């Protein structure tokens, strides 16, 4: 009887090890799928804006965008003075006045006053290339 019990314990251990291997493999596959999806989103965002979402956070931090906006992925606490920038890609309008398009978003980031002179958003002196990077980031972060 002790031999049978020992064999049963070995069988259970083997099943647990196999289950662990399957779970790790599934987790790795899921992670690879997420990374692949993120790469596709980055490529699409770059294609429509002409910017690089990987360079955006540097500009977002440098220009203090998170002082007023809640920005997905920003390490700085989100501000409450302006709308959250989460889901910008899915909005119909930018700033409530401009049709949401990649070019309009870039133009809004560079000079929002050209669309709405009374907007509270300041002209921050962000250059067009940096604005394209920020637009790509915001479009990627659906």
mmCIF file of N, CA and C in Angstrom:
data_model
loop_
_atom_site.group_PDB
_atom_site.id
_atom_site.type_symbol
_atom_site.label_atom_id
_atom_site.label_comp_id
_atom_site.label_asym_id
_atom_site.label_seq_id
_atom_site.Cartn_x
_atom_site.Cartn_y
_atom_site.Cartn_z
ATOM 1 N N UNK A 1 0.805 -1.205 0.000
ATOM 2 C CA UNK A 1 0.000 0.000 0.000
ATOM 3 C C UNK A 1 0.851 1.273 0.000
ATOM 4 N N UNK A 2 1.916 1.368 0.789
ATOM 5 C CA UNK A 2 2.738 2.572 0.752
ATOM 6 C C UNK A 2 3.339 2.822 -0.636
ATOM 7 N N UNK A 3 3.625 1.792 -1.380
ATOM 8 C CA UNK A 3 4.179 1.971 -2.728
ATOM 9 C C UNK A 3 3.129 2.611 -3.635
ATOM 10 N N UNK A 4 1.878 2.193 -3.507
ATOM 11 C CA UNK A 4 0.798 2.768 -4.310
ATOM 12 C C UNK A 4 0.578 4.232 -3.947
ATOM 13 N N UNK A 5 0.636 4.525 -2.669
ATOM 14 C CA UNK A 5 0.454 5.921 -2.216
ATOM 15 C C UNK A 5 1.594 6.800 -2.743
ATOM 16 N N UNK A 6 2.815 6.294 -2.710
ATOM 17 C CA UNK A 6 3.955 7.044 -3.212
ATOM 18 C C UNK A 6 3.827 7.287 -4.719
ATOM 19 N N UNK A 7 3.349 6.291 -5.455
ATOM 20 C CA UNK A 7 3.134 6.442 -6.896
ATOM 21 C C UNK A 7 2.055 7.472 -7.168
ATOM 22 N N UNK A 8 1.015 7.467 -6.338
ATOM 23 C CA UNK A 8 -0.071 8.444 -6.486
ATOM 24 C C UNK A 8 0.451 9.864 -6.242
ATOM 25 N N UNK A 9 1.300 10.015 -5.253
ATOM 26 C CA UNK A 9 1.875 11.342 -4.952
ATOM 27 C C UNK A 9 2.757 11.809 -6.114
ATOM 28 N N UNK A 10 3.554 10.895 -6.667
ATOM 29 C CA UNK A 10 4.397 11.261 -7.814
ATOM 30 C C UNK A 10 3.531 11.676 -8.999
ATOM 31 N N UNK A 11 2.446 10.965 -9.203
ATOM 32 C CA UNK A 11 1.531 11.295 -10.299
ATOM 33 C C UNK A 11 0.913 12.672 -10.096
ATOM 34 N N UNK A 12 0.519 12.986 -8.886
ATOM 35 C CA UNK A 12 -0.053 14.316 -8.590
ATOM 36 C C UNK A 12 0.979 15.416 -8.807
ATOM 37 N N UNK A 13 2.209 15.178 -8.358
ATOM 38 C CA UNK A 13 3.278 16.174 -8.545
ATOM 39 C C UNK A 13 3.526 16.412 -10.038
ATOM 40 N N UNK A 14 3.565 15.324 -10.779
ATOM 41 C CA UNK A 14 3.794 15.443 -12.222
ATOM 42 C C UNK A 14 2.676 16.241 -12.882
ATOM 43 N N UNK A 15 1.438 15.998 -12.459
ATOM 44 C CA UNK A 15 0.306 16.746 -13.007
ATOM 45 C C UNK A 15 0.404 18.225 -12.641
ATOM 46 N N UNK A 16 0.809 18.524 -11.409
ATOM 47 C CA UNK A 16 0.958 19.925 -10.998
ATOM 48 C C UNK A 16 2.072 20.614 -11.781
ATOM 49 N N UNK A 17 3.180 19.912 -11.988
ATOM 50 C CA UNK A 17 4.277 20.475 -12.772
ATOM 51 C C UNK A 17 3.802 20.736 -14.201
ATOM 52 N N UNK A 18 3.095 19.767 -14.780
ATOM 53 C CA UNK A 18 2.568 19.934 -16.131
ATOM 54 C C UNK A 18 1.599 21.112 -16.195
ATOM 55 N N UNK A 19 0.718 21.225 -15.204
ATOM 56 C CA UNK A 19 -0.213 22.353 -15.152
ATOM 57 C C UNK A 19 0.545 23.676 -15.074
ATOM 58 N N UNK A 20 1.593 23.731 -14.267
ATOM 59 C CA UNK A 20 2.409 24.939 -14.162
ATOM 60 C C UNK A 20 3.042 25.314 -15.487
ATOM 61 N N UNK A 21 3.543 24.307 -16.198
ATOM 62 C CA UNK A 21 4.158 24.557 -17.502
ATOM 63 C C UNK A 21 3.120 25.097 -18.484
ATOM 64 N N UNK A 22 1.935 24.506 -18.478
ATOM 65 C CA UNK A 22 0.863 24.962 -19.370
ATOM 66 C C UNK A 22 0.476 26.399 -19.037
ATOM 67 N N UNK A 23 0.360 26.717 -17.748
ATOM 68 C CA UNK A 23 -0.009 28.085 -17.355
ATOM 69 C C UNK A 23 1.061 29.093 -17.758
ATOM 70 N N UNK A 24 2.317 28.751 -17.581
ATOM 71 C CA UNK A 24 3.403 29.649 -17.986
ATOM 72 C C UNK A 24 3.372 29.847 -19.501
ATOM 73 N N UNK A 25 3.168 28.774 -20.238
ATOM 74 C CA UNK A 25 3.110 28.881 -21.705
ATOM 75 C C UNK A 25 1.940 29.756 -22.143
ATOM 76 N N UNK A 26 0.782 29.573 -21.493
ATOM 77 C CA UNK A 26 -0.385 30.401 -21.832
ATOM 78 C C UNK A 26 -0.121 31.870 -21.510
ATOM 79 N N UNK A 27 0.505 32.123 -20.382
ATOM 80 C CA UNK A 27 0.835 33.500 -20.011
ATOM 81 C C UNK A 27 1.797 34.126 -21.000
ATOM 82 N N UNK A 28 2.786 33.357 -21.439
ATOM 83 C CA UNK A 28 3.746 33.866 -22.415
ATOM 84 C C UNK A 28 3.059 34.155 -23.748
ATOM 85 N N UNK A 29 2.159 33.264 -24.153
ATOM 86 C CA UNK A 29 1.430 33.482 -25.405
ATOM 87 C C UNK A 29 0.543 34.715 -25.313
ATOM 88 N N UNK A 30 -0.112 34.895 -24.179
ATOM 89 C CA UNK A 30 -0.962 36.075 -23.994
ATOM 90 C C UNK A 30 -0.123 37.346 -24.014
ATOM 91 N N UNK A 31 1.025 37.314 -23.343
ATOM 92 C CA UNK A 31 1.905 38.481 -23.324
ATOM 93 C C UNK A 31 2.401 38.805 -24.727
ATOM 94 N N UNK A 32 2.743 37.766 -25.488
ATOM 95 C CA UNK A 32 3.192 37.990 -26.862
ATOM 96 C C UNK A 32 2.076 38.591 -27.703
ATOM 97 N N UNK A 33 0.838 38.142 -27.469
ATOM 98 C CA UNK A 33 -0.306 38.698 -28.197
ATOM 99 C C UNK A 33 -0.515 40.162 -27.871
ATOM 100 N N UNK A 34 -0.369 40.519 -26.599
ATOM 101 C CA UNK A 34 -0.512 41.918 -26.180
ATOM 102 C C UNK A 34 0.582 42.765 -26.813
ATOM 103 N N UNK A 35 1.817 42.273 -26.790
ATOM 104 C CA UNK A 35 2.919 43.023 -27.396
ATOM 105 C C UNK A 35 2.724 43.173 -28.902
ATOM 106 N N UNK A 36 2.242 42.122 -29.554
ATOM 107 C CA UNK A 36 1.976 42.192 -30.990
ATOM 108 C C UNK A 36 0.884 43.218 -31.287
ATOM 109 N N UNK A 37 -0.177 43.222 -30.486
ATOM 110 C CA UNK A 37 -1.262 44.190 -30.666
ATOM 111 C C UNK A 37 -0.743 45.610 -30.449
ATOM 112 N N UNK A 38 0.091 45.788 -29.424
ATOM 113 C CA UNK A 38 0.654 47.115 -29.141
ATOM 114 C C UNK A 38 1.530 47.574 -30.302
ATOM 115 N N UNK A 39 2.302 46.664 -30.875
ATOM 116 C CA UNK A 39 3.152 47.014 -32.015
ATOM 117 C C UNK A 39 2.295 47.434 -33.205
ATOM 118 N N UNK A 40 1.196 46.740 -33.434
ATOM 119 C CA UNK A 40 0.284 47.112 -34.522
ATOM 120 C C UNK A 40 -0.322 48.482 -34.282
ATOM 121 N N UNK A 41 -0.733 48.747 -33.030
ATOM 122 C CA UNK A 41 -1.315 50.048 -32.704
ATOM 123 C C UNK A 41 -0.282 51.153 -32.878
ATOM 124 N N UNK A 42 0.961 50.901 -32.461
ATOM 125 C CA UNK A 42 2.028 51.895 -32.633
ATOM 126 C C UNK A 42 2.272 52.177 -34.100
ATOM 127 N N UNK A 43 2.321 51.118 -34.907
ATOM 128 C CA UNK A 43 2.559 51.285 -36.346
ATOM 129 C C UNK A 43 1.443 52.110 -36.986
ATOM 130 N N UNK A 44 0.198 51.781 -36.658
ATOM 131 C CA UNK A 44 -0.937 52.516 -37.220
ATOM 132 C C UNK A 44 -0.917 53.980 -36.765
ATOM 133 N N UNK A 45 -0.677 54.207 -35.474
ATOM 134 C CA UNK A 45 -0.640 55.576 -34.951
ATOM 135 C C UNK A 45 0.475 56.381 -35.625
ATOM 136 N N UNK A 46 1.623 55.754 -35.838
ATOM 137 C CA UNK A 46 2.732 56.438 -36.525
ATOM 138 C C UNK A 46 2.368 56.753 -37.968
ATOM 139 N N UNK A 47 1.700 55.808 -38.614
ATOM 140 C CA UNK A 47 1.338 55.997 -40.022
ATOM 141 C C UNK A 47 0.370 57.164 -40.203
ATOM 142 N N UNK A 48 -0.612 57.306 -39.305
ATOM 143 C CA UNK A 48 -1.608 58.363 -39.501
ATOM 144 C C UNK A 48 -1.150 59.729 -39.007
ATOM 145 N N UNK A 49 -0.182 59.766 -38.085
ATOM 146 C CA UNK A 49 0.238 61.055 -37.522
ATOM 147 C C UNK A 49 1.601 61.513 -38.004
ATOM 148 N N UNK A 50 2.422 60.577 -38.467
ATOM 149 C CA UNK A 50 3.789 60.929 -38.832
ATOM 150 C C UNK A 50 4.678 61.083 -37.617
ATOM 151 N N UNK A 51 4.207 60.627 -36.459
ATOM 152 C CA UNK A 51 4.979 60.743 -35.226
ATOM 153 C C UNK A 51 5.396 59.393 -34.689
ATOM 154 N N UNK A 52 6.164 59.430 -33.616
ATOM 155 C CA UNK A 52 6.641 58.222 -32.957
ATOM 156 C C UNK A 52 6.126 58.213 -31.520
ATOM 157 N N UNK A 53 5.193 57.309 -31.205
ATOM 158 C CA UNK A 53 4.630 57.301 -29.854
ATOM 159 C C UNK A 53 5.667 57.007 -28.768
ATOM 160 N N UNK A 54 6.764 56.372 -29.139
ATOM 161 C CA UNK A 54 7.801 56.048 -28.149
ATOM 162 C C UNK A 54 8.557 57.303 -27.696
ATOM 163 N N UNK A 55 8.555 58.359 -28.467
ATOM 164 C CA UNK A 55 9.242 59.605 -28.089
ATOM 165 C C UNK A 55 8.327 60.578 -27.356
ATOM 166 N N UNK A 56 7.033 60.288 -27.310
ATOM 167 C CA UNK A 56 6.057 61.259 -26.819
ATOM 168 C C UNK A 56 6.181 61.577 -25.337
ATOM 169 N N UNK A 57 6.431 60.577 -24.512
ATOM 170 C CA UNK A 57 6.408 60.812 -23.068
ATOM 171 C C UNK A 57 7.449 61.846 -22.648
ATOM 172 N N UNK A 58 8.573 61.860 -23.323
ATOM 173 C CA UNK A 58 9.595 62.865 -23.021
ATOM 174 C C UNK A 58 9.026 64.278 -23.211
ATOM 175 N N UNK A 59 8.334 64.504 -24.313
ATOM 176 C CA UNK A 59 7.732 65.819 -24.581
ATOM 177 C C UNK A 59 6.577 66.093 -23.621
ATOM 178 N N UNK A 60 5.775 65.086 -23.341
ATOM 179 C CA UNK A 60 4.649 65.251 -22.416
ATOM 180 C C UNK A 60 5.153 65.719 -21.058
ATOM 181 N N UNK A 61 6.249 65.133 -20.611
ATOM 182 C CA UNK A 61 6.831 65.523 -19.320
ATOM 183 C C UNK A 61 7.467 66.904 -19.421
ATOM 184 N N UNK A 62 8.254 67.130 -20.477
ATOM 185 C CA UNK A 62 8.970 68.408 -20.628
ATOM 186 C C UNK A 62 8.018 69.603 -20.662
ATOM 187 N N UNK A 63 6.888 69.448 -21.351
ATOM 188 C CA UNK A 63 5.958 70.564 -21.492
ATOM 189 C C UNK A 63 4.885 70.592 -20.402
ATOM 190 N N UNK A 64 4.918 69.643 -19.489
ATOM 191 C CA UNK A 64 4.007 69.675 -18.346
ATOM 192 C C UNK A 64 2.557 69.386 -18.684
ATOM 193 N N UNK A 65 2.332 68.584 -19.718
ATOM 194 C CA UNK A 65 0.946 68.298 -20.137
ATOM 195 C C UNK A 65 0.120 67.675 -19.013
ATOM 196 N N UNK A 66 0.757 66.839 -18.188
ATOM 197 C CA UNK A 66 0.042 66.154 -17.114
ATOM 198 C C UNK A 66 -0.285 67.082 -15.947
ATOM 199 N N UNK A 67 0.178 68.303 -15.996
ATOM 200 C CA UNK A 67 -0.208 69.260 -14.954
ATOM 201 C C UNK A 67 -1.688 69.607 -15.073
ATOM 202 N N UNK A 68 -2.195 69.562 -16.293
ATOM 203 C CA UNK A 68 -3.610 69.875 -16.529
ATOM 204 C C UNK A 68 -4.432 68.649 -16.928
ATOM 205 N N UNK A 69 -3.820 67.719 -17.651
ATOM 206 C CA UNK A 69 -4.533 66.559 -18.193
ATOM 207 C C UNK A 69 -4.148 65.276 -17.463
ATOM 208 N N UNK A 70 -5.094 64.379 -17.361
ATOM 209 C CA UNK A 70 -4.805 63.002 -16.970
ATOM 210 C C UNK A 70 -4.427 62.283 -18.261
ATOM 211 N N UNK A 71 -3.214 61.739 -18.311
ATOM 212 C CA UNK A 71 -2.701 61.124 -19.533
ATOM 213 C C UNK A 71 -2.384 59.664 -19.256
ATOM 214 N N UNK A 72 -2.964 58.744 -20.026
ATOM 215 C CA UNK A 72 -2.679 57.333 -19.804
ATOM 216 C C UNK A 72 -1.184 57.048 -19.910
ATOM 217 N N UNK A 73 -0.659 56.353 -18.923
ATOM 218 C CA UNK A 73 0.752 55.977 -18.951
ATOM 219 C C UNK A 73 1.700 57.016 -18.404
ATOM 220 N N UNK A 74 1.237 58.221 -18.123
ATOM 221 C CA UNK A 74 2.114 59.259 -17.591
ATOM 222 C C UNK A 74 2.406 58.957 -16.125
ATOM 223 N N UNK A 75 3.651 59.151 -15.728
ATOM 224 C CA UNK A 75 4.034 58.886 -14.347
ATOM 225 C C UNK A 75 3.646 60.028 -13.429
ATOM 226 N N UNK A 76 3.462 61.201 -13.986
ATOM 227 C CA UNK A 76 3.050 62.354 -13.188
ATOM 228 C C UNK A 76 1.566 62.231 -12.867
ATOM 229 N N UNK A 77 1.172 62.759 -11.731
ATOM 230 C CA UNK A 77 -0.269 62.700 -11.419
ATOM 231 C C UNK A 77 -1.066 63.516 -12.423
ATOM 232 N N UNK A 78 -2.232 63.015 -12.755
ATOM 233 C CA UNK A 78 -3.068 63.691 -13.742
ATOM 234 C C UNK A 78 -3.702 64.940 -13.181
ATOM 235 N N UNK A 79 -3.690 65.989 -13.972
ATOM 236 C CA UNK A 79 -4.307 67.238 -13.574
ATOM 237 C C UNK A 79 -5.813 67.192 -13.755
ATOM 238 N N UNK A 80 -6.466 68.107 -13.102
ATOM 239 C CA UNK A 80 -7.919 68.180 -13.173
ATOM 240 C C UNK A 80 -8.409 69.444 -13.865
ATOM 241 N N UNK A 81 -7.491 70.253 -14.370
ATOM 242 C CA UNK A 81 -7.882 71.514 -14.993
ATOM 243 C C UNK A 81 -8.417 71.327 -16.414
ATOM 244 N N UNK A 82 -8.103 70.189 -17.017
ATOM 245 C CA UNK A 82 -8.503 69.931 -18.403
ATOM 246 C C UNK A 82 -8.975 68.487 -18.515
ATOM 247 N N UNK A 83 -9.647 68.155 -19.615
ATOM 248 C CA UNK A 83 -10.160 66.785 -19.762
ATOM 249 C C UNK A 83 -9.051 65.738 -19.794
ATOM 250 N N UNK A 84 -9.399 64.539 -19.385
ATOM 251 C CA UNK A 84 -8.492 63.408 -19.520
ATOM 252 C C UNK A 84 -8.220 63.184 -21.009
ATOM 253 N N UNK A 85 -7.018 62.776 -21.319
ATOM 254 C CA UNK A 85 -6.676 62.507 -22.713
ATOM 255 C C UNK A 85 -6.820 61.028 -23.051
ATOM 256 N N UNK A 86 -7.373 60.271 -22.143
ATOM 257 C CA UNK A 86 -7.672 58.869 -22.406
ATOM 258 C C UNK A 86 -8.786 58.786 -23.447
ATOM 259 N N UNK A 87 -8.601 57.966 -24.448
ATOM 260 C CA UNK A 87 -9.632 57.771 -25.461
ATOM 261 C C UNK A 87 -9.750 58.885 -26.482
ATOM 262 N N UNK A 88 -8.734 59.709 -26.629
ATOM 263 C CA UNK A 88 -8.787 60.812 -27.600
ATOM 264 C C UNK A 88 -9.082 60.292 -29.004
ATOM 265 N N UNK A 89 -8.530 59.156 -29.354
ATOM 266 C CA UNK A 89 -8.715 58.619 -30.704
ATOM 267 C C UNK A 89 -10.171 58.323 -31.023
ATOM 268 N N UNK A 90 -10.967 58.095 -30.012
ATOM 269 C CA UNK A 90 -12.369 57.731 -30.221
ATOM 270 C C UNK A 90 -13.322 58.924 -30.158
ATOM 271 N N UNK A 91 -12.804 60.105 -29.937
ATOM 272 C CA UNK A 91 -13.663 61.289 -29.831
ATOM 273 C C UNK A 91 -13.972 61.872 -31.206
ATOM 274 N N UNK A 92 -15.093 62.535 -31.301
ATOM 275 C CA UNK A 92 -15.501 63.166 -32.556
ATOM 276 C C UNK A 92 -14.809 64.514 -32.719
ATOM 277 N N UNK A 93 -14.658 65.240 -31.617
ATOM 278 C CA UNK A 93 -14.073 66.590 -31.674
ATOM 279 C C UNK A 93 -12.863 66.699 -30.756
ATOM 280 N N UNK A 94 -11.992 67.616 -31.114
ATOM 281 C CA UNK A 94 -10.851 67.983 -30.283
ATOM 282 C C UNK A 94 -11.164 69.344 -29.683
ATOM 283 N N UNK A 95 -11.074 69.431 -28.388
ATOM 284 C CA UNK A 95 -11.361 70.702 -27.726
ATOM 285 C C UNK A 95 -12.793 71.165 -27.920
ATOM 286 N N UNK A 96 -13.645 70.269 -28.336
ATOM 287 C CA UNK A 96 -15.048 70.608 -28.544
ATOM 288 C C UNK A 96 -15.319 71.432 -29.785
ATOM 289 N N UNK A 97 -14.276 71.712 -30.590
ATOM 290 C CA UNK A 97 -14.478 72.602 -31.731
ATOM 291 C C UNK A 97 -13.897 72.115 -33.056
ATOM 292 N N UNK A 98 -12.897 71.248 -33.010
ATOM 293 C CA UNK A 98 -12.232 70.821 -34.242
ATOM 294 C C UNK A 98 -12.515 69.345 -34.498
ATOM 295 N N UNK A 99 -12.805 69.005 -35.752
ATOM 296 C CA UNK A 99 -13.005 67.600 -36.107
ATOM 297 C C UNK A 99 -11.756 66.814 -35.724
ATOM 298 N N UNK A 100 -11.965 65.660 -35.118
ATOM 299 C CA UNK A 100 -10.836 64.843 -34.693
ATOM 300 C C UNK A 100 -10.200 64.165 -35.901
ATOM 301 N N UNK A 101 -9.050 64.669 -36.270
ATOM 302 C CA UNK A 101 -8.234 64.065 -37.324
ATOM 303 C C UNK A 101 -6.785 64.185 -36.858
ATOM 304 N N UNK A 102 -5.899 63.364 -37.385
ATOM 305 C CA UNK A 102 -4.501 63.460 -36.972
ATOM 306 C C UNK A 102 -3.916 64.860 -37.175
ATOM 307 N N UNK A 103 -4.174 65.457 -38.330
ATOM 308 C CA UNK A 103 -3.622 66.794 -38.580
ATOM 309 C C UNK A 103 -4.204 67.836 -37.638
ATOM 310 N N UNK A 104 -5.510 67.754 -37.373
ATOM 311 C CA UNK A 104 -6.109 68.721 -36.452
ATOM 312 C C UNK A 104 -5.593 68.531 -35.027
ATOM 313 N N UNK A 105 -5.368 67.291 -34.625
ATOM 314 C CA UNK A 105 -4.832 67.071 -33.281
ATOM 315 C C UNK A 105 -3.436 67.664 -33.170
ATOM 316 N N UNK A 106 -2.612 67.454 -34.177
ATOM 317 C CA UNK A 106 -1.265 68.037 -34.175
ATOM 318 C C UNK A 106 -1.357 69.561 -34.121
ATOM 319 N N UNK A 107 -2.207 70.134 -34.967
ATOM 320 C CA UNK A 107 -2.361 71.596 -34.983
ATOM 321 C C UNK A 107 -2.885 72.105 -33.645
ATOM 322 N N UNK A 108 -3.820 71.367 -33.020
ATOM 323 C CA UNK A 108 -4.362 71.756 -31.717
ATOM 324 C C UNK A 108 -3.255 71.765 -30.667
ATOM 325 N N UNK A 109 -2.419 70.721 -30.663
ATOM 326 C CA UNK A 109 -1.341 70.641 -29.678
ATOM 327 C C UNK A 109 -0.371 71.805 -29.857
ATOM 328 N N UNK A 110 -0.059 72.154 -31.097
ATOM 329 C CA UNK A 110 0.887 73.241 -31.377
ATOM 330 C C UNK A 110 0.272 74.599 -31.035
ATOM 331 N N UNK A 111 -0.966 74.843 -31.464
ATOM 332 C CA UNK A 111 -1.580 76.155 -31.259
ATOM 333 C C UNK A 111 -3.101 76.028 -31.146
ATOM 334 N N UNK A 112 -3.603 75.702 -29.959
ATOM 335 C CA UNK A 112 -5.048 75.515 -29.799
ATOM 336 C C UNK A 112 -5.851 76.795 -30.044
ATOM 337 N N UNK A 113 -5.215 77.943 -29.884
ATOM 338 C CA UNK A 113 -5.913 79.222 -30.047
ATOM 339 C C UNK A 113 -6.371 79.451 -31.492
ATOM 340 N N UNK A 114 -5.731 78.785 -32.465
ATOM 341 C CA UNK A 114 -6.167 78.946 -33.853
ATOM 342 C C UNK A 114 -7.553 78.348 -34.066
ATOM 343 N N UNK A 115 -7.942 77.411 -33.221
ATOM 344 C CA UNK A 115 -9.266 76.799 -33.317
ATOM 345 C C UNK A 115 -10.272 77.489 -32.401
ATOM 346 N N UNK A 116 -9.797 77.894 -31.242
ATOM 347 C CA UNK A 116 -10.686 78.475 -30.240
ATOM 348 C C UNK A 116 -9.910 79.507 -29.421
ATOM 349 N N UNK A 117 -10.022 80.776 -29.786
ATOM 350 C CA UNK A 117 -9.252 81.809 -29.095
ATOM 351 C C UNK A 117 -9.501 81.876 -27.589
ATOM 352 N N UNK A 118 -10.651 81.396 -27.142
ATOM 353 C CA UNK A 118 -10.974 81.469 -25.716
ATOM 354 C C UNK A 118 -10.649 80.180 -24.959
ATOM 355 N N UNK A 119 -10.026 79.210 -25.635
ATOM 356 C CA UNK A 119 -9.695 77.975 -24.935
ATOM 357 C C UNK A 119 -8.722 78.250 -23.793
ATOM 358 N N UNK A 120 -8.855 77.484 -22.734
ATOM 359 C CA UNK A 120 -7.947 77.632 -21.598
ATOM 360 C C UNK A 120 -6.592 76.987 -21.882
ATOM 361 N N UNK A 121 -6.528 76.148 -22.907
ATOM 362 C CA UNK A 121 -5.252 75.501 -23.220
ATOM 363 C C UNK A 121 -4.281 76.525 -23.776
ATOM 364 N N UNK A 122 -3.106 76.600 -23.159
ATOM 365 C CA UNK A 122 -2.127 77.593 -23.609
ATOM 366 C C UNK A 122 -1.369 77.133 -24.844
ATOM 367 N N UNK A 123 -0.776 78.084 -25.529
ATOM 368 C CA UNK A 123 0.173 77.776 -26.583
ATOM 369 C C UNK A 123 1.476 77.463 -25.849
ATOM 370 N N UNK A 124 1.926 76.217 -25.956
ATOM 371 C CA UNK A 124 3.041 75.755 -25.122
ATOM 372 C C UNK A 124 4.398 75.789 -25.801
ATOM 373 N N UNK A 125 4.423 76.162 -27.072
ATOM 374 C CA UNK A 125 5.650 76.179 -27.864
ATOM 375 C C UNK A 125 6.139 74.781 -28.207
ATOM 376 N N UNK A 126 5.241 73.816 -28.143
ATOM 377 C CA UNK A 126 5.564 72.475 -28.611
ATOM 378 C C UNK A 126 5.750 72.559 -30.120
ATOM 379 N N UNK A 127 6.851 72.007 -30.602
ATOM 380 C CA UNK A 127 7.120 72.012 -32.045
ATOM 381 C C UNK A 127 6.286 70.943 -32.744
ATOM 382 N N UNK A 128 6.100 71.105 -34.052
ATOM 383 C CA UNK A 128 5.240 70.199 -34.806
ATOM 384 C C UNK A 128 5.682 68.738 -34.692
ATOM 385 N N UNK A 129 6.973 68.474 -34.771
ATOM 386 C CA UNK A 129 7.455 67.096 -34.669
ATOM 387 C C UNK A 129 7.100 66.468 -33.325
ATOM 388 N N UNK A 130 7.264 67.244 -32.263
ATOM 389 C CA UNK A 130 6.900 66.746 -30.930
ATOM 390 C C UNK A 130 5.384 66.549 -30.829
ATOM 391 N N UNK A 131 4.636 67.452 -31.428
ATOM 392 C CA UNK A 131 3.174 67.324 -31.418
ATOM 393 C C UNK A 131 2.746 66.069 -32.174
ATOM 394 N N UNK A 132 3.443 65.745 -33.249
ATOM 395 C CA UNK A 132 3.141 64.514 -33.987
ATOM 396 C C UNK A 132 3.419 63.284 -33.120
ATOM 397 N N UNK A 133 4.511 63.326 -32.361
ATOM 398 C CA UNK A 133 4.814 62.218 -31.452
ATOM 399 C C UNK A 133 3.718 62.075 -30.390
ATOM 400 N N UNK A 134 3.297 63.195 -29.822
ATOM 401 C CA UNK A 134 2.245 63.174 -28.798
ATOM 402 C C UNK A 134 0.931 62.681 -29.393
ATOM 403 N N UNK A 135 0.600 63.147 -30.579
ATOM 404 C CA UNK A 135 -0.628 62.690 -31.248
ATOM 405 C C UNK A 135 -0.566 61.182 -31.499
ATOM 406 N N UNK A 136 0.583 60.683 -31.937
ATOM 407 C CA UNK A 136 0.738 59.244 -32.162
ATOM 408 C C UNK A 136 0.537 58.482 -30.859
ATOM 409 N N UNK A 137 1.077 58.998 -29.780
ATOM 410 C CA UNK A 137 0.916 58.360 -28.466
ATOM 411 C C UNK A 137 -0.551 58.324 -28.054
ATOM 412 N N UNK A 138 -1.229 59.454 -28.201
ATOM 413 C CA UNK A 138 -2.627 59.522 -27.795
ATOM 414 C C UNK A 138 -3.512 58.632 -28.665
ATOM 415 N N UNK A 139 -3.221 58.539 -29.946
ATOM 416 C CA UNK A 139 -3.995 57.654 -30.821
ATOM 417 C C UNK A 139 -3.693 56.186 -30.528
ATOM 418 N N UNK A 140 -2.477 55.900 -30.121
ATOM 419 C CA UNK A 140 -2.133 54.505 -29.774
ATOM 420 C C UNK A 140 -2.814 54.073 -28.481
ATOM 421 N N UNK A 141 -2.928 54.976 -27.533
ATOM 422 C CA UNK A 141 -3.464 54.651 -26.215
ATOM 423 C C UNK A 141 -4.990 54.714 -26.215
ATOM 424 N N UNK A 142 -5.609 53.989 -27.040
ATOM 425 C CA UNK A 142 -7.069 53.959 -27.145
ATOM 426 C C UNK A 142 -7.608 53.553 -25.828
#
